[in-house]
XYZ file of C-alpha atoms in Angstrom:
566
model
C 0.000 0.000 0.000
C 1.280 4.215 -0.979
C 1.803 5.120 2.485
C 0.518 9.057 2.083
C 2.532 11.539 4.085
C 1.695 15.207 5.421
C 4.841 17.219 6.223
C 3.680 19.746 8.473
C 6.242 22.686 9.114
C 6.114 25.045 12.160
C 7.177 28.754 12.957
C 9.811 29.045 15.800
C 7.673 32.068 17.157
C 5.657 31.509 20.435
C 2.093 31.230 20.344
C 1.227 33.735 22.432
C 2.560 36.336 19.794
C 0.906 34.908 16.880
C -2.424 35.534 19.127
C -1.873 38.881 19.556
C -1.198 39.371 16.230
C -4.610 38.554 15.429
C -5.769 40.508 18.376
C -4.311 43.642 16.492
C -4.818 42.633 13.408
C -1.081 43.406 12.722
C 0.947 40.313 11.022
C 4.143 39.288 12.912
C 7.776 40.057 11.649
C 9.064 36.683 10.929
C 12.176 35.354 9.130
C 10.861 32.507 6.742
C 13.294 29.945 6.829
C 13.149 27.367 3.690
C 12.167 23.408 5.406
C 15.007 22.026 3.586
C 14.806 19.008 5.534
C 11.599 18.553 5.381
C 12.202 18.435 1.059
C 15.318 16.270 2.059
C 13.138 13.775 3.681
C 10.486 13.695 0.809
C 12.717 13.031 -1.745
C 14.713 10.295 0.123
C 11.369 8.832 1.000
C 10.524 9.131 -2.455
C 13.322 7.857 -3.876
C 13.106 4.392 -1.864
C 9.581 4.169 -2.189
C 8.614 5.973 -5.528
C 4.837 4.965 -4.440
C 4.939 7.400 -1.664
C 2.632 10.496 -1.458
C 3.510 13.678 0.004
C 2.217 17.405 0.995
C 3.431 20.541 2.944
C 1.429 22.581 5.751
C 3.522 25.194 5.247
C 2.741 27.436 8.592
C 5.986 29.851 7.953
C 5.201 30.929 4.555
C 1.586 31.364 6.115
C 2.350 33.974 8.907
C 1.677 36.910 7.077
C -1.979 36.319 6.293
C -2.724 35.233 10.439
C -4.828 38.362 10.998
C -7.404 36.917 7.963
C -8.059 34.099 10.587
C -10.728 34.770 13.943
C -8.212 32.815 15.942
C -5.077 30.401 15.850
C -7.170 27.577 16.049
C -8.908 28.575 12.878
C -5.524 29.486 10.959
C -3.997 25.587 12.112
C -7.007 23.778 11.289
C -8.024 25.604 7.824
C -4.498 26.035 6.249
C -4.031 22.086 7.597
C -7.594 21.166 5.269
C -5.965 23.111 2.261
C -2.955 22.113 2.296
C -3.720 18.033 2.368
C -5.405 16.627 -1.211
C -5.681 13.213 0.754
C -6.537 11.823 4.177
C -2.846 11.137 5.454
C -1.827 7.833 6.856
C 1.405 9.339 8.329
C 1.426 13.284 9.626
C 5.316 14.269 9.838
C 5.984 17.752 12.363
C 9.015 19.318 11.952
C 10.372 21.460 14.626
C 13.838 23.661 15.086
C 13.713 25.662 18.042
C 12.254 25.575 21.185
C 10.533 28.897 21.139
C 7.630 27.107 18.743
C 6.855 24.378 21.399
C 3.548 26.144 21.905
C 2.285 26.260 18.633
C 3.476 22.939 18.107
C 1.376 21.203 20.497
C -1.768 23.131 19.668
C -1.181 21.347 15.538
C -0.613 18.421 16.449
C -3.838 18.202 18.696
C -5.876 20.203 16.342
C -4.501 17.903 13.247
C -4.969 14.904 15.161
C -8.516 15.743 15.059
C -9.057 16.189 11.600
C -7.369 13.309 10.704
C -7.775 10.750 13.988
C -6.537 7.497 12.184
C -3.389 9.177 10.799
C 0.162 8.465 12.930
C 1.915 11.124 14.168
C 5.446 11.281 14.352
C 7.715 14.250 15.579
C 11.263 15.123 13.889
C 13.730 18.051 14.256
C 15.898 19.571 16.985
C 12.962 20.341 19.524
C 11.522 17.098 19.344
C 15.098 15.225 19.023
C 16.660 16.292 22.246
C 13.170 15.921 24.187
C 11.874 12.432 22.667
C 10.683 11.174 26.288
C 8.901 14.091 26.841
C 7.309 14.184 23.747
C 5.939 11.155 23.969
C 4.316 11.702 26.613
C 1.901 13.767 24.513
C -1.396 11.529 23.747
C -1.189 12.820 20.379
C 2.120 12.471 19.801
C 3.191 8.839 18.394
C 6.338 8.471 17.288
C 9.304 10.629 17.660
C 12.233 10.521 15.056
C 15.949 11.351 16.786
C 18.763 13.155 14.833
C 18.659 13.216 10.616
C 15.678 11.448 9.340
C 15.894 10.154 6.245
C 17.528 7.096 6.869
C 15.351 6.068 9.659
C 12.060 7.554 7.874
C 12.491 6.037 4.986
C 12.763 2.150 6.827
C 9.526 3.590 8.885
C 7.637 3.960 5.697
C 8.763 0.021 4.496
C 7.927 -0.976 7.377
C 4.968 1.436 7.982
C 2.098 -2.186 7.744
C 4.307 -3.988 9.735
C 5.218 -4.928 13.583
C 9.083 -3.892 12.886
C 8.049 0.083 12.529
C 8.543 -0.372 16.281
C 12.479 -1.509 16.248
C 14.108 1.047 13.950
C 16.949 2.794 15.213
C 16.321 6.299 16.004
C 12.370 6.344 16.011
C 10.678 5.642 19.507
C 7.144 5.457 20.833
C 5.558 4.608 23.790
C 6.037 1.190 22.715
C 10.044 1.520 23.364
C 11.689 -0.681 25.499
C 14.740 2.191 25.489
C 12.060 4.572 27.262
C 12.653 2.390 30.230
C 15.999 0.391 30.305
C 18.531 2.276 27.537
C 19.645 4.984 25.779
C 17.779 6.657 23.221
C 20.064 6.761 19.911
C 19.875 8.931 17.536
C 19.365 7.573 13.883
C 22.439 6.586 11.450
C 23.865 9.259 9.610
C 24.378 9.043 5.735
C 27.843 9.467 5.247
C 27.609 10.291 1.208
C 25.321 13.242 1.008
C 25.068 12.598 -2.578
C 22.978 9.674 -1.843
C 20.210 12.254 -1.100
C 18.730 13.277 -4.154
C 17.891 17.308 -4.626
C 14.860 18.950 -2.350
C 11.339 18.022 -3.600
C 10.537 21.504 -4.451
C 6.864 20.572 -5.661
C 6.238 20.933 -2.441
C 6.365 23.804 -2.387
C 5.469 27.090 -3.635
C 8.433 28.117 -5.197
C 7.714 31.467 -7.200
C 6.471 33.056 -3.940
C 9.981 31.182 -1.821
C 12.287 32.922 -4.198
C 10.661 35.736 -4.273
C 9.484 36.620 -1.160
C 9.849 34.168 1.207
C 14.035 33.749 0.909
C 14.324 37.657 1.529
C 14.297 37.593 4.686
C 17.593 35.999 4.824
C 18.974 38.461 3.265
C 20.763 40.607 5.926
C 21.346 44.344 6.135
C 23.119 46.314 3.768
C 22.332 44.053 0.750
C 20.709 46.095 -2.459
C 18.588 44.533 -4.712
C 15.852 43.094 -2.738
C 14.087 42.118 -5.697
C 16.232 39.600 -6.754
C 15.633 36.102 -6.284
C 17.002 34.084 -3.626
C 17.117 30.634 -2.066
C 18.318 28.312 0.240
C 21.044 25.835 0.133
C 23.031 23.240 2.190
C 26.409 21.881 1.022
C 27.673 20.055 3.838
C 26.247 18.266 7.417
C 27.921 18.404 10.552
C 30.120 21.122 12.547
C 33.529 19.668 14.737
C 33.429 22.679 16.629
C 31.863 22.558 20.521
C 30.521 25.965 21.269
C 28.637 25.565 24.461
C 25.789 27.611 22.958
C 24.936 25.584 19.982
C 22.643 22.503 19.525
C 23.071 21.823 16.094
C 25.332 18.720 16.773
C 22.779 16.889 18.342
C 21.236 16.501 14.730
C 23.829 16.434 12.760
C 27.100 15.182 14.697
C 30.064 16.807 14.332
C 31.839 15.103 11.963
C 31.766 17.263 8.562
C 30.120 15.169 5.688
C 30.100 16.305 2.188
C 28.257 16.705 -0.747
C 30.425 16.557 -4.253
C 31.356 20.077 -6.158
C 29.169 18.522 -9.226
C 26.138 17.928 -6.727
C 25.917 21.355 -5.767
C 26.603 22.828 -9.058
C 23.721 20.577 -10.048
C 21.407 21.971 -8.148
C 22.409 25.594 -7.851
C 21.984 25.281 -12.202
C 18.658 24.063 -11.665
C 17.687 26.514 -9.175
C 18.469 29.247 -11.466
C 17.625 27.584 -14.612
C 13.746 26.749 -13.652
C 13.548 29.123 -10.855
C 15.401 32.516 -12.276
C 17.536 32.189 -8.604
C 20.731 34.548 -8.714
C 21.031 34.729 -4.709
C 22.215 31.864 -3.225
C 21.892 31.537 0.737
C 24.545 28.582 1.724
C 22.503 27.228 5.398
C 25.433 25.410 5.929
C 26.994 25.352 10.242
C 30.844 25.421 8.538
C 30.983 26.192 5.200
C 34.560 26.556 4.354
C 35.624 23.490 6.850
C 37.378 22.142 4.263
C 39.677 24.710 2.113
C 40.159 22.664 -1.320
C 36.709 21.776 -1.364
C 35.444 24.763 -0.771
C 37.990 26.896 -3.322
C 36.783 24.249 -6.072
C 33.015 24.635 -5.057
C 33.349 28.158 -4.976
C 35.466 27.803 -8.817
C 32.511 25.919 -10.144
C 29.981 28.287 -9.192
C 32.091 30.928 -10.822
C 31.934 28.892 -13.824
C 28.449 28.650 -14.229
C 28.377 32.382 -15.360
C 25.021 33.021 -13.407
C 24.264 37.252 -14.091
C 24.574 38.924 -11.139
C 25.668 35.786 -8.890
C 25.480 36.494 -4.934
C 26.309 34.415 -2.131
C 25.662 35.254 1.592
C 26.150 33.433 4.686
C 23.220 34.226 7.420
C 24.546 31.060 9.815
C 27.881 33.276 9.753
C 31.826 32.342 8.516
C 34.307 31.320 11.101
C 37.248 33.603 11.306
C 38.901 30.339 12.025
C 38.782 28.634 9.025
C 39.236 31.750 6.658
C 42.580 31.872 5.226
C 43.795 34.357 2.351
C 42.822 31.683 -0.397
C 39.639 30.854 0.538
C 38.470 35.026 1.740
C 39.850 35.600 -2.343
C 37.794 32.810 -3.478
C 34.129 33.999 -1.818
C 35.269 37.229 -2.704
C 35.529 36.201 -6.754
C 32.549 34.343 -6.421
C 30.429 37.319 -5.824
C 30.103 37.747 -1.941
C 29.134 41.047 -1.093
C 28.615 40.562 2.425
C 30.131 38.759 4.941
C 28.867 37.802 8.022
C 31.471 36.678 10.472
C 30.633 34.826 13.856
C 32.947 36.462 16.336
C 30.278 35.723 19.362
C 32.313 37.196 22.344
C 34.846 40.070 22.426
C 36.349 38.092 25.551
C 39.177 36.352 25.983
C 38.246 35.180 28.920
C 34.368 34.020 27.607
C 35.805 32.778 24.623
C 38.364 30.357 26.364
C 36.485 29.456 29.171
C 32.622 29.310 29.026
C 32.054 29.520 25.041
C 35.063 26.812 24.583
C 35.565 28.015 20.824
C 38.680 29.901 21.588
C 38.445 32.421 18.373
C 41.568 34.134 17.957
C 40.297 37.696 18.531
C 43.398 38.832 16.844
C 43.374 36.616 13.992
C 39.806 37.880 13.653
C 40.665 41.407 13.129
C 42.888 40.611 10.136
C 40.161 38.670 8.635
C 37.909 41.755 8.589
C 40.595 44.001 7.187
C 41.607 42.120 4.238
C 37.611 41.462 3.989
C 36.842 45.402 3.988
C 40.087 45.780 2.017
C 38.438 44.102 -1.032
C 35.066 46.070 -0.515
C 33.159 43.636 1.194
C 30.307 44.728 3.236
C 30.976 43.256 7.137
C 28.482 42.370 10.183
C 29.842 40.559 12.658
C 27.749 38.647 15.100
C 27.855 38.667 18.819
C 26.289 36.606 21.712
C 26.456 38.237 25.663
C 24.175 36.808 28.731
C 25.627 33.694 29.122
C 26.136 31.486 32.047
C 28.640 33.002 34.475
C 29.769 35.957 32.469
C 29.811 38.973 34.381
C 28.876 42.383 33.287
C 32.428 43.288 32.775
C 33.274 40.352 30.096
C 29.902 41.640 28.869
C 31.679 45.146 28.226
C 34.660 43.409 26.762
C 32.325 42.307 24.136
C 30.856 45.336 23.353
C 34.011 47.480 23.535
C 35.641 44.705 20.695
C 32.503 45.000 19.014
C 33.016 48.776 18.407
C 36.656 48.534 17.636
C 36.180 46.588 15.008
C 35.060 49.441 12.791
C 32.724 46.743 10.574
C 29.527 47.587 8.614
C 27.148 46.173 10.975
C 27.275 44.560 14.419
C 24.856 42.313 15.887
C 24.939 41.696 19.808
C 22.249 39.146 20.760
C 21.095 37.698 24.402
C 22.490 33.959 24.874
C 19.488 31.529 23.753
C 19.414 28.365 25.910
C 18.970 26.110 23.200
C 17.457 22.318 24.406
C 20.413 20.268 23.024
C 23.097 22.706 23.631
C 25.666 22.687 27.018
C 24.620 26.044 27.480
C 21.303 25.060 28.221
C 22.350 22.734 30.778
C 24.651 24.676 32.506
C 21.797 27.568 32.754
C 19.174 24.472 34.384
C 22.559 23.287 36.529
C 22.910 26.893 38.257
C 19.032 27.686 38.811
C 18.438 30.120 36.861
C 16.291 28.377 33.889
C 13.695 25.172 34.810
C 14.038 21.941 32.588
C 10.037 22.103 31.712
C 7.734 23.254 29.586
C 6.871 26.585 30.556
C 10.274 27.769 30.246
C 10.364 26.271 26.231
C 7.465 28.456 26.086
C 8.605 31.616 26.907
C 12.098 30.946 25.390
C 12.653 33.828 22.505
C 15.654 34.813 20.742
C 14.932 38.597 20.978
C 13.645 38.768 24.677
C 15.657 37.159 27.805
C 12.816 35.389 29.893
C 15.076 34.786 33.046
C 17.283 36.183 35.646
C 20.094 35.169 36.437
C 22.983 36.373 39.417
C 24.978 38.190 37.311
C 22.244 40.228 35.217
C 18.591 40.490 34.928
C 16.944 39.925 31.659
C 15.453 43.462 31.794
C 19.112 44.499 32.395
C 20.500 42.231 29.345
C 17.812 43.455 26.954
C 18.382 46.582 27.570
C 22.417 46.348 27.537
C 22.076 45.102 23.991
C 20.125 47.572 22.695
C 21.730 50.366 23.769
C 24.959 48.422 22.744
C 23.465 47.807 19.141
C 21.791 51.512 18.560
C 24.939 52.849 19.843
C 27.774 50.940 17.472
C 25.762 50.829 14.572
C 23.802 53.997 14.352
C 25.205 56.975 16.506
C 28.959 55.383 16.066
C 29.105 53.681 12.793
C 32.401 53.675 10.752
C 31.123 54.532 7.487
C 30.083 58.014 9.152
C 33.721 58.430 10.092
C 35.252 57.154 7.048
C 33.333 58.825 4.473
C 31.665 55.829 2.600
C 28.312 57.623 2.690
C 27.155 55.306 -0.227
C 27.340 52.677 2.250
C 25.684 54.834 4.834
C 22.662 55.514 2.466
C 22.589 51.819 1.842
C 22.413 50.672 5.279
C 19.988 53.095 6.457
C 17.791 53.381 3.841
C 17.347 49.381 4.706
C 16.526 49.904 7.806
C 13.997 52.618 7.363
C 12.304 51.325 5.103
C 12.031 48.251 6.659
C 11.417 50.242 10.009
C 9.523 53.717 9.165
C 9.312 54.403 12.570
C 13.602 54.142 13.706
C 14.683 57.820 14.180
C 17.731 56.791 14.857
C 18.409 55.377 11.197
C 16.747 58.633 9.957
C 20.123 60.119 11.844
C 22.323 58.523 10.420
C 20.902 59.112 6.763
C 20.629 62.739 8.311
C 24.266 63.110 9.183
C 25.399 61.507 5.656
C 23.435 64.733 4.478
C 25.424 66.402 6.381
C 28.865 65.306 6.069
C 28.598 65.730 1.958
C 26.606 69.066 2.525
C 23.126 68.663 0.530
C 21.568 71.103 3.279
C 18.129 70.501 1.451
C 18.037 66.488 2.319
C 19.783 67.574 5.640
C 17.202 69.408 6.546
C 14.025 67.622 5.345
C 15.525 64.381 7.479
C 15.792 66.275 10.426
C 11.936 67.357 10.030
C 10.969 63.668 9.605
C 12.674 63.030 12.368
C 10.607 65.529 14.517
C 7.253 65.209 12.774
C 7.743 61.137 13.794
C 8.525 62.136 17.413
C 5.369 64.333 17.626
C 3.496 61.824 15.531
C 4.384 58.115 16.129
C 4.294 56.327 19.493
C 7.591 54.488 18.568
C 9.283 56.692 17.563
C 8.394 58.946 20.529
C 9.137 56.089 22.902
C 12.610 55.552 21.405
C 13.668 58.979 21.497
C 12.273 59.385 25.351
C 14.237 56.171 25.959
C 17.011 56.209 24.199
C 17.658 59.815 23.283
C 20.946 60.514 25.571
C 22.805 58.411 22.979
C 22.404 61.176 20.639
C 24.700 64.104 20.501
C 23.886 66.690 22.791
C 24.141 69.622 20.024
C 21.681 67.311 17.945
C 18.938 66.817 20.892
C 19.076 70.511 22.062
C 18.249 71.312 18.674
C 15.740 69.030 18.063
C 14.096 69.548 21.670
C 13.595 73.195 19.980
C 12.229 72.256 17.042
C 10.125 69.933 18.347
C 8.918 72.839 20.790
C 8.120 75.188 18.220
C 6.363 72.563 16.873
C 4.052 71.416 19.506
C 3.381 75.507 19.393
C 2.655 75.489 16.067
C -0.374 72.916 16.470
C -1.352 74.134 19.403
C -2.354 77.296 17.860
C-alpha cells in the first residue's frame, strides 16, 4: 500500500505572539526559513519508495496572512484542510527551536482531530533532544531522533508492519529504550550525494524565491528584488561551542556533498527558478579549504548574471585563510557575516570553549573590507557566568572593530546545547515546559545572578543603537554610499527608527546637501510628535544622541508642539 505523508512545518515564534497578532490585526515580523529538511526527507522517502505520497502545511510561509483568521485555532485547522489533497496515513511535524513548542502542540492536537486514524510522528531539533517528553503527549506517536531520512524512509517500508517499532532512532511509547537504555539517535548518511535534490513541488516556489528567501537576506544588501534561495552543502560542525545545539542533529563530523552535486542543483535553481542569490545554510561552510575553493570555482563557472552568495549562519574567522576570503570574494560575496560571538578572551576560552583568535579575527575583517566587502559581525552576551564586565569586553571589541554592521544578541538556551544545561545546573532556567514556552531569541525570559533579563535586553540595545547607528564607521570614514545603503534598509524596513533617519541625516550632512539635511531632520521631529515608537525611542534612548543634535531638536520639536497648538 502508498503510504501518504503530510509534512507539516512550524514557525519558531511563540504562540502567544501569533495571538496577539490577530488581536491587532497586525501580522508578525518573521524570518521565513526554507524546510530544507523537510524536502530532504520527501525526496529520500521518495526515492526508496517511488509509491509514496507527500504534501506541505507550510505554517511559515503562512504567517503573514494570520490576521485573515478569527483565531489560531482557525488558521492551524483551515491552512491544515488546504494544504492536504488526501486523508494522510502518516502526519510528519518538523520542529527547530524551542521557542515554537507552543504552537506545536496546539497542531498536532488540532490535526490529530481532523485526521484521527493518521500516525503522528515528531522530527527536528525540539523534538530530538526531548523524545521522552514528547511522547508523553497523547497525540504524539512516534518521535524521530537526529537526521531522518535514513530512519524515515525504513519507517515507511515498514509502515504495515510490527518492525516500525524496532528502527533505530524512532521511539514510541512502545520503546523498550524509554525504560531500560539509551535513546540513539538515527544513522547518519555518510555520502550526502545519496540524497537526491529537495522536492521543491512541495512547495510554492515562485512566492519562496521571491518573497519568502528575503528575509535571509541581511542588512546592507541592495537589490531586494532579486531572487534568492536556500542551500546546504555540507552536514555536521567539529566545533563545541557551548551555545549551539546543532550537533545533536547532525554530529560533528563534517560530511560532504560533491562540487558537481551542488553545481547541479544551484543550475537548476536558477535555470527553472530565475535564482541569482544563493543563501549557503550550511553550520561550517569553508571546513574544508580545497573543497570549498573548487566549489566556490565551479559556481564561478556557471556564469550566473549577477551571482550572490551570503552566509546568514555566519563564517568562522577560524577557518578563513587568504585563499579561501579571495575565493568567496571572486565568487560574488558582497557581504560577509562573520561569527565572532564574544569580544572576551576570557568568555571565549572558558565558558564559550571556541577559543576564536580575537586577533586573527581582526585581520580577517581588514583584508575582507580591504576588497570592498560589506561586514556584520555577530555577537552573543548573557551567558552562564559571564559577568557584566566580560559583557563590556564584548561590546568594547565590538566597536573597535570598525565593521559595517554589528549584531549583539542575548544567549538563547537552546534544548540540546551545554549552554542550556549549565543555565538548568545553576538555577536560573527550569528543565520544563513553561520555560520552552517563553524561550525567545529577541527577549531574555530569566534572571540570572549576574544580570537580569530586563538588564541584558536593555544592555544590547543600547549596545546595538549605539555601534551601529550613533557610532558607525562609514560616518567616520566617508563611505556615505554605504551609509545611504544601510539606512535606507533599515527605514524602510522600520519607518518608525529615528535613529536610522540620523544617520541618513548626518550623511546629508557630512557631503553638505543642506536641502536632504534638513528635510531628514523634520521627519525626524514630525515622527517624534506623531508616532508612538518613535516617541518612545527617542524618550528612551535619546541621551545616545549628541547633545548639540537633541538641544536642537528639543527646539524644534517645541516650536512645533506651538505650532499645532495654535
Amino acid at each position: 500500500m502508498a503510504v501518504k505523508i503530510l509534512f507539516v512545518d512550524v514557525p519558531a515564534i511563540q504562540l502567544d505572539h501569533l495571538e496577539k497578532a490577530i488581536e491587532s490585526g497586525v501580522s508578525p515580523s518573521y524570518a521565513y526559513g526554507f524546510p530544507l529538511g523537510i524536502l530532504y526527507l520527501s525526496s529520500y522517502i521518495k526515492k526508496q519508495h517511488p509509491d509514496t505520497e507527500t504534501a506541505l502545511v507550510d505554517y511559515p510561509s503562512r504567517l503573514s496572512q494570520i490576521t485573515d483568521y478569527k483565531s489560531v485555532t482557525q488558521f492551524i485547522s483551515e491552512i491544515a484542510r488546504e494544504s492536504a489533497s488526501f486523508e494522510p496515513d502518516v502526519i510528519a511535524f518538523s520542529a527547530i527551536f524551542s521557542s515554537c513548542h507552543p504552537f506545536l502542540m496546539r497542531c498536532v492536537e488540532l490535526i490529530k482531530e481532523i485526521w484521527p486514524n493518521a500516525v503522528s510522528i515528531l522530527g527536528g531539533m525540539h523534538p530530538s533532544n526531548l523524545a521522552r517528553k514528547m511522547l508523553e503527549h497523547k497525540d504524539i506517536d512516534y518521535v524521530a531522533k537526529g537526521e531522518g531520512e535514513l530512519s524515515f524512509a525504513k519507517f515507511v517500508g515498514e509502515f504495515q508492519s510490527e518492525e516500525r517499532e524496532k528502527i533505530k532512532g524512532i521511539y514510541s511509547q512502545k520503546s523498550s529504550e524509554l525504560i531500560i537504555g539509551e535513546l540513539l539517535n538515527a544513522d547518519f548518511i555518510d555520502d550526502l550525494d545519496e540524497i537526491p535534490l529537495p522536492d521543491w513541488d512541495l512547495m510554492d516556489m515562485e512566492y519562496f524565491v521571491s518573497e519568502g528567501a528575503r528575509s535571509q537576506v541581511r542588512v546592507g544588501s541592495a537589490e531586494l528584488d532579486k531572487k534568492t534561495a536556500i542551500i546546504m552543502t555540507t552536514r555536521g560542525c567539529p566545533f563545541r561551542c557551548t551555545f549551539c545545539s546543532s550537533h545533536s542533529v547532525h554530529g560533528r563530523k563534517m560530511r560532504y556533498r560533491s562540487v558537481e552535486n551542488v553545481i547541479q542543483e544551484v543550475s537548476i535553481l536558477y535555470e527553472k527558478f530565475g535564482v541569482t542569490r544563493f543563501v549557503p545554510e550550511d553550520d561550517l561552510f569553508t571546513a574544508h579549504k580545497t573543497r570549498v575553493v573548487a566549489l566556490l570555482g565551479a559556481l564561478r563557472a556557471l556564469k550566473i548574471p549577477d551571482f550572490e552568495i551570503q552566509f546568514p549562519n555566519a563564517l568562522s574567522p577560524m577557518v578563513l585563510s587568504k585563499t579561501v576570503m579571495d575565493a568567496l570574494v571572486d565568487s560574488g560575496m558582497k557581504l560577509a557575516t562573520i561569527s565572532v560571538d564574544s569580544g572576551s578572551v576570557y568568555t571565549q576560552k572558558y565558558i564559550v570553549d571556541r577559543r576564536t583568535d580575537l586577533t586573527r579575527t581582526r585581520e580577517v575583517i581588514d583584508y575582507l573590507k580591504n576588497n570592498g566587502i560589506i561586514v556584520r559581525c555577530n555577537f552573543i552576551i548573557g551567558f552562564p557566568g559571564e559577568t557584566l564586565e566580560l559583557m563590556q569586553e564584548t561590546i568594547d571589541y565590538a566597536k573597535s572593530i570598525a565593521v559595517d554592521w554589528v549584531h549583539i544578541g542575548m544567549a538563547m538556551p537552546l534544548v540540546g546545547s551545554q549552554m542550556y544545561q549549565d543555565f538548568v545546573d545553576r538555577g536560573d532556567i527550569e528543565d520544563n515546559e513553561k520555560f520552552w514556552s517563553v524561550c525567545d531569541f529577541d527577549r531574555r525570559s530569566f534572571d540570572t545572578q549576574e544580570i537580569s533579563a530586563k538588564d541584558l535586553m536593555e544592555l544590547t540595545y543600547r549596545a546595538n543603537l549605539d555601534i551601529n547607528f550613533i557610532h558607525n564607521p562609514n560616518l567616520k570614514s566617508g563611505n556615505y554610499a554605504r551609509v545611504d545603503e544601510l539606512f535606507t534598509d533599515v527605514v524602510s524596513k522600520h519607518p518608525f527608527h529615528i535613529f536610522g533617519w540620523y544617520a541618513l541625516k548626518q550623511a546629508h550632512k557630512k557631503r553638505n546637501n543642506l536641502i536632504e539635511e534638513n528635510e531628514t531632520q523634520r521627519k525626524i521631529i514630525k515622527l517624534i510628535k506623531t508616532n508612538s515608537r518613535s516617541k518612545k525611542l527617542y524618550n528612551k534612548y535619546g541621551d545616545l544622541l549628541p547633545a548639540e543634535f537633541t538641544a536642537l531638536l528639543s527646539h524644534d520639536v517645541e516650536m512645533k508642539m506651538a505650532h499645532y497648538a495654535s
